[in-house]
Amino acid sequence: MNFKENFLSEKMNRRKSNLWRTMKSVIGLFGLMMVFISSQFDLALAQETGSVLIENGTVLTITGENLENTDVLVENGIITEIGENIDAPQRIDRIDATGKYVMPGIIDAHSHLNGVDINEATSPATPQVTMKESIDPNDVGIYAALAGGVTSINLMHGSANVIGGRNATLKLRYGQDQHGLIFEDAPQTVKFALGENPMRVHGESSGIHPSTRMGVEMVIREYFDAAIDYRRNRTEYLEAKEEYDHTGEGTPPIPVAKNLRLEVIADIIEGNILVHCHSYRADEILMLVQIFEDYGIENYTFQHANEAFKVAPELAEHGAYASVFSDWWAYKFEVYYSTAYNASILNENGVVTSINSDSNELIRHLNHEAAKTIRYGNTTESDALKMITINPAIQLGIDEHVGSIEVGKHADISIWNGHPLSIYSVNEMTLIDGVVYFDRENDADDMRLDRAISPTENYEDTQSRAYQNSHGREADACMQDVFMLFDSQENRQSLHQEFHNQIK
Amino acid sequence: MKKAILLTFFMICMGAQLLFAQITEKPRFGKFAITNGTIHTVTKGTIKGGIVLIENHTITFVGDNAKIPSDYEVINASGKHVYPGFFDANTRLGLEEVSSVSLTQDYAEVGDFNPHMKAFTAVNPNSVSIPVTRVNGITNVVSIPSSGVIAGKAVLLDLWGYTPDDMAVKESAGLHIEWPNAMRGGSWDDRPDEEVQKEYEKDLKELNDFWKQAEFYDEMMKQYELDPEGRSQPDKNIKMEAMREVVAGDVPVIISVNREKNIKNALDWANEKEDLNVIFAGVAEGWRMADELAEAEIPVIASSLYTTTRDYDNYQRPYQNAGLMAEAGVKVMISTGEGVENVRNVGFHAGYAATYGMGKEEALKAVTINPAEAFGVDDQLGSIEQGKKANLFISDGDPFEPTTHIEHVFINGYKIPMTSRHDQLYEQFLNRDAVNR
């Protein structure tokens, strides 16, 4: 043994004994930690709920009459009683809503509010990815949305792909981690996209299908057929394998490998995942209606759908929903033939219609976006309010829990100092599960959760992402991240330059 | 049978007429009396049950009592409100059709210094966005080119007319400068502070050199024009020629600038140029510099999309921006900052400002008389006064409210057809499958 080896082995022995000593304490600590973690885990699973009596407000129930001088009792996050002079236990907090309007929290059926990445733009079909893995719980934009009375959003995947990623239905429980933001019991939804965006990203940039609206249809049909075959083959294999494992007779079946992408698509076809489809033109909308008719898919929503008004009778006939902008148009060619009367026409034709934001700015005043349906097409006040509450709830499959003020529903509520459709009204308080997440009286200037960057030093670095992204609407918000991915280095630099010129 | 055929023919004609009435309807022009309305004059209070008389292009009477000659077309505005037309002073209306289709964009010419580019030339009077905007009571806009540092000259428009000449209230309404940025562009921008500062100084020097050159050129030309005798005529320079009315102070300079540090820099620059008539546009962080802006007497066109500029700012600041500046004594104009498609929303933006501290009265001025004054057209626009141009609208309620309907719009005396692509599509598709019987 030479010196070197000797030195090494000695060192290793020393290390070994050190290791054992460490291990002993680790085992002890680990046990303690397990106890701690599991209790934390329980906390994360069972969301914090509140009990509160909202007194003497004008209650816009949405699904029923408007009730004046009415109390709403909330116990453990659930609305348990609505009526006059409710006799609630003393221990329950009171909110005086005299002279105020109490309405269900606003639901935004199309948002990218706090998505970390929006587009997995590498294939025309990526339903295996999910926005649940792309949530920034610290985005201060959540607080601004709460200030606008919003309690739930559909955090959507982008529109680069025909069959995009799955979305995440969130409750805006600002201050919780990404798991704490998830709307429990909300069904899974997935993003589809038709028209210019997938055509540009895949056809124009990568030279694969689709580069036309013809291609868009066939991408969907090909994947649907593949998913049906896959599910049959996979199920047969699993059954045969179980049989073989059980009896041990015959030859083992040839394996059919698990395919996450096709698993999700098969679930879509079987109706377990709701489709929210980015679309603009009437023809492409009808195309998807036809596909879904062929494959027996029901309960789906067209997003944006600027030309849905042209095919409103067909949408009504098929029970398809529409989630639209109040007045956005002309920012790209496929929305040039649009009308701000879209929502009113759809509503008149019996299509369940919601008004969405797709924007961190519009999300702050969705109530006024809904109010525009009265200017454009004389929609009733009550229907206008439905478009930001119960209707988006229906589209997200959460209407049995939220979207109206009814006994048994979650206490997701916003309280306004005037009628919420008036421009002069301001939201004063937002509750989720009976817990106050926004209170105008008590909010501080700096509501960031992550305050690593000091406002006084180097404030340039704190310029908000929303502000950076707010200049112009030259493409959809749902094309976020995509341009950087597909543009050449040169283009990217010029884009940066343009950006640089715009924000100062 | 003959009768039936005739009747059918008649009905087809009627049907066709109904259909085409939307598209071919002509404006009315001549003599109008608006009676019984609540008249919000902006400059001379509110008159309930008042009368406005319009003859040709002009408002000939505003008051509460007048004998209405029989040849006037009477519009009974009982229960309605009459307002001066709204004004968005920072748009691209007419200069852009579809914002993602580059060949429909006429606001950005190549190059950093283009004072000779005129928005007036590129205004498309038939842009689909123009009727969409005016039926909401917006009668005037300033359309501004933007690119490089000096992008060209803005044009002040009436939103009615078949040619740019018909529409232009001021062909040369302002020279647009995109203020050189002294800050990092965003999270992607990893230049160190020194480099950012160095680039800014370089940009500023270029601007100042250009300006000095323009002043020199103007001086040289003046000298020559005063006394051409015995001097050789200097060569013309089209860019410098375009700068003459600017350096002489006859045409305002519109400086787009948003963030505090840049506003500070632009203020320093503007304060040195005593003869210039300077307007700031954008001013997202104007509230941080409100006192300085007021002291410099620089009017601002606040166009904010209501997202905070910094993450640590109170969520209400963008809504309060206009009000905070007005409170400090700044003359504030409110713009949508929407460019083209939704300039129609300017009243709602004024509504937010009103709600968040500015008050209704000041907010109304910010979309009427203030822009008229800042652009030197308050002798014609911005209020309902005798002798002014008949640019006004009648609504069934408060026009800041999204739920209010705008019922009639007058521009330059023309009672314009209340149609646009948006309501034409509504008419066409509301009861899509109905047929004329």
XYZ file of C-alpha atoms in Angstrom, chain A residues 140 143-144 147 309-314 327-333 336-341 344-345 348-349 360-361 364-365 368 371-372 374-378 421-426 438 440 443-446 448 455 458-468 470-474 496 499-504, chain B residues 97-101 107 128-129 132 136 178-181 183-189 191 193 256-262 284 305-319 338 341-342 344-345 348 351-352 354-356 360 398-406 421-423 425-426 429-430 432-433:
152
model
C -48.795 40.204 -8.333
C -53.857 40.576 -6.703
C -54.879 43.080 -9.385
C -59.133 43.771 -6.962
C -72.415 35.310 -34.247
C -72.567 34.206 -37.891
C -73.319 30.627 -36.893
C -75.207 31.265 -33.671
C -78.175 29.033 -34.645
C -75.823 26.088 -35.324
C -65.175 44.429 -28.282
C -61.718 43.301 -29.381
C -61.317 43.052 -33.131
C -59.115 43.920 -36.152
C -55.811 43.087 -34.422
C -55.350 40.360 -37.008
C -57.001 39.516 -40.265
C -61.418 41.892 -39.219
C -65.065 40.940 -39.857
C -66.046 41.150 -36.201
C -68.691 42.941 -34.244
C -68.960 44.140 -30.674
C -72.530 42.813 -30.872
C -75.586 39.903 -27.703
C -76.340 37.997 -30.910
C -80.288 36.173 -28.232
C -79.849 32.890 -30.087
C -53.961 40.970 -17.501
C -55.471 44.375 -18.055
C -59.285 43.995 -13.990
C -62.628 45.276 -15.265
C -67.398 46.806 -17.499
C -71.642 46.121 -19.450
C -70.740 46.806 -23.074
C -75.912 46.559 -23.117
C -74.513 49.319 -25.354
C -74.060 46.802 -28.127
C -77.299 44.929 -28.533
C -79.369 45.775 -25.444
C -72.009 47.403 -14.327
C -71.404 51.099 -13.644
C -68.015 52.596 -14.525
C -68.131 54.522 -11.244
C -68.340 51.373 -9.115
C -65.305 49.999 -7.390
C -58.791 41.490 -1.202
C -59.540 47.801 -0.540
C -54.452 46.997 1.006
C -50.882 48.225 1.007
C -49.115 49.747 -1.984
C -46.679 46.886 -2.361
C -45.886 41.477 -4.001
C -38.364 49.195 -4.876
C -32.684 49.367 -9.210
C -36.382 49.855 -9.707
C -36.023 49.198 -13.421
C -35.967 45.508 -12.686
C -39.347 45.664 -11.011
C -41.201 46.869 -14.055
C -44.190 44.666 -14.303
C -44.475 41.867 -16.776
C -48.007 42.988 -17.472
C -46.717 46.435 -18.434
C -44.011 44.978 -20.639
C -49.299 45.590 -22.581
C -48.175 47.480 -25.639
C -50.451 46.779 -28.498
C -52.245 43.646 -29.338
C -50.483 42.721 -32.508
C -36.310 43.159 -29.020
C -39.876 46.318 -27.750
C -37.062 48.502 -26.526
C -38.476 51.404 -28.501
C -41.973 50.871 -27.259
C -41.439 50.784 -23.549
C -39.701 53.619 -21.942
C -56.107 48.692 -40.816
C -55.163 45.274 -39.412
C -52.404 45.557 -36.855
C -50.804 42.165 -37.558
C -50.693 42.702 -41.321
C -47.483 54.828 -39.461
C -63.339 50.442 -41.394
C -62.297 51.591 -37.917
C -66.737 52.156 -35.645
C -69.534 56.107 -30.207
C -40.180 58.944 -29.433
C -38.039 59.957 -26.496
C -34.702 58.080 -26.379
C -34.841 55.445 -23.663
C -33.582 52.531 -19.169
C -33.436 48.836 -19.747
C -36.212 47.562 -21.956
C -37.328 44.650 -19.828
C -36.266 41.477 -18.130
C -34.603 40.253 -21.333
C -32.413 43.347 -21.477
C -27.114 45.579 -20.571
C -26.244 50.461 -16.343
C -43.865 59.970 -26.258
C -42.398 59.178 -22.889
C -43.644 56.921 -20.125
C -41.275 56.185 -17.317
C -40.127 58.481 -14.556
C -36.475 58.659 -15.500
C -37.272 59.279 -19.142
C -47.639 56.089 -17.669
C -53.703 50.453 -20.437
C -54.227 50.227 -16.709
C -51.421 47.891 -15.834
C -49.027 49.122 -13.200
C -45.601 49.952 -14.548
C -43.863 48.494 -11.535
C -44.817 45.420 -9.596
C -44.666 47.165 -6.228
C -47.046 49.966 -7.216
C -50.550 50.058 -5.828
C -52.948 48.408 -8.260
C -54.967 51.625 -8.544
C -52.134 53.890 -9.703
C -52.739 53.558 -13.449
C -56.390 54.500 -12.876
C -55.468 51.643 -28.221
C -59.503 49.280 -33.036
C -60.886 50.516 -29.762
C -64.148 54.166 -29.362
C -63.538 53.396 -25.682
C -64.738 54.685 -20.594
C -64.864 57.259 -16.671
C -62.081 55.405 -14.862
C -63.340 60.261 -13.002
C -63.929 57.373 -10.607
C -60.374 57.246 -9.328
C -66.480 63.797 -13.768
C -73.825 59.392 -19.130
C -71.412 58.667 -21.984
C -68.719 57.444 -19.566
C -70.989 54.491 -18.782
C -70.514 51.452 -21.050
C -74.259 50.810 -20.777
C -75.160 54.153 -22.392
C -76.205 54.383 -26.034
C -74.964 57.101 -28.351
C -69.261 47.361 -39.706
C -70.225 46.360 -36.177
C -73.886 47.270 -36.309
C -73.135 42.730 -38.959
C -75.572 42.914 -36.046
C -76.987 38.267 -38.310
C -79.213 38.917 -35.288
C -79.993 35.399 -39.440
C -82.566 33.014 -40.818
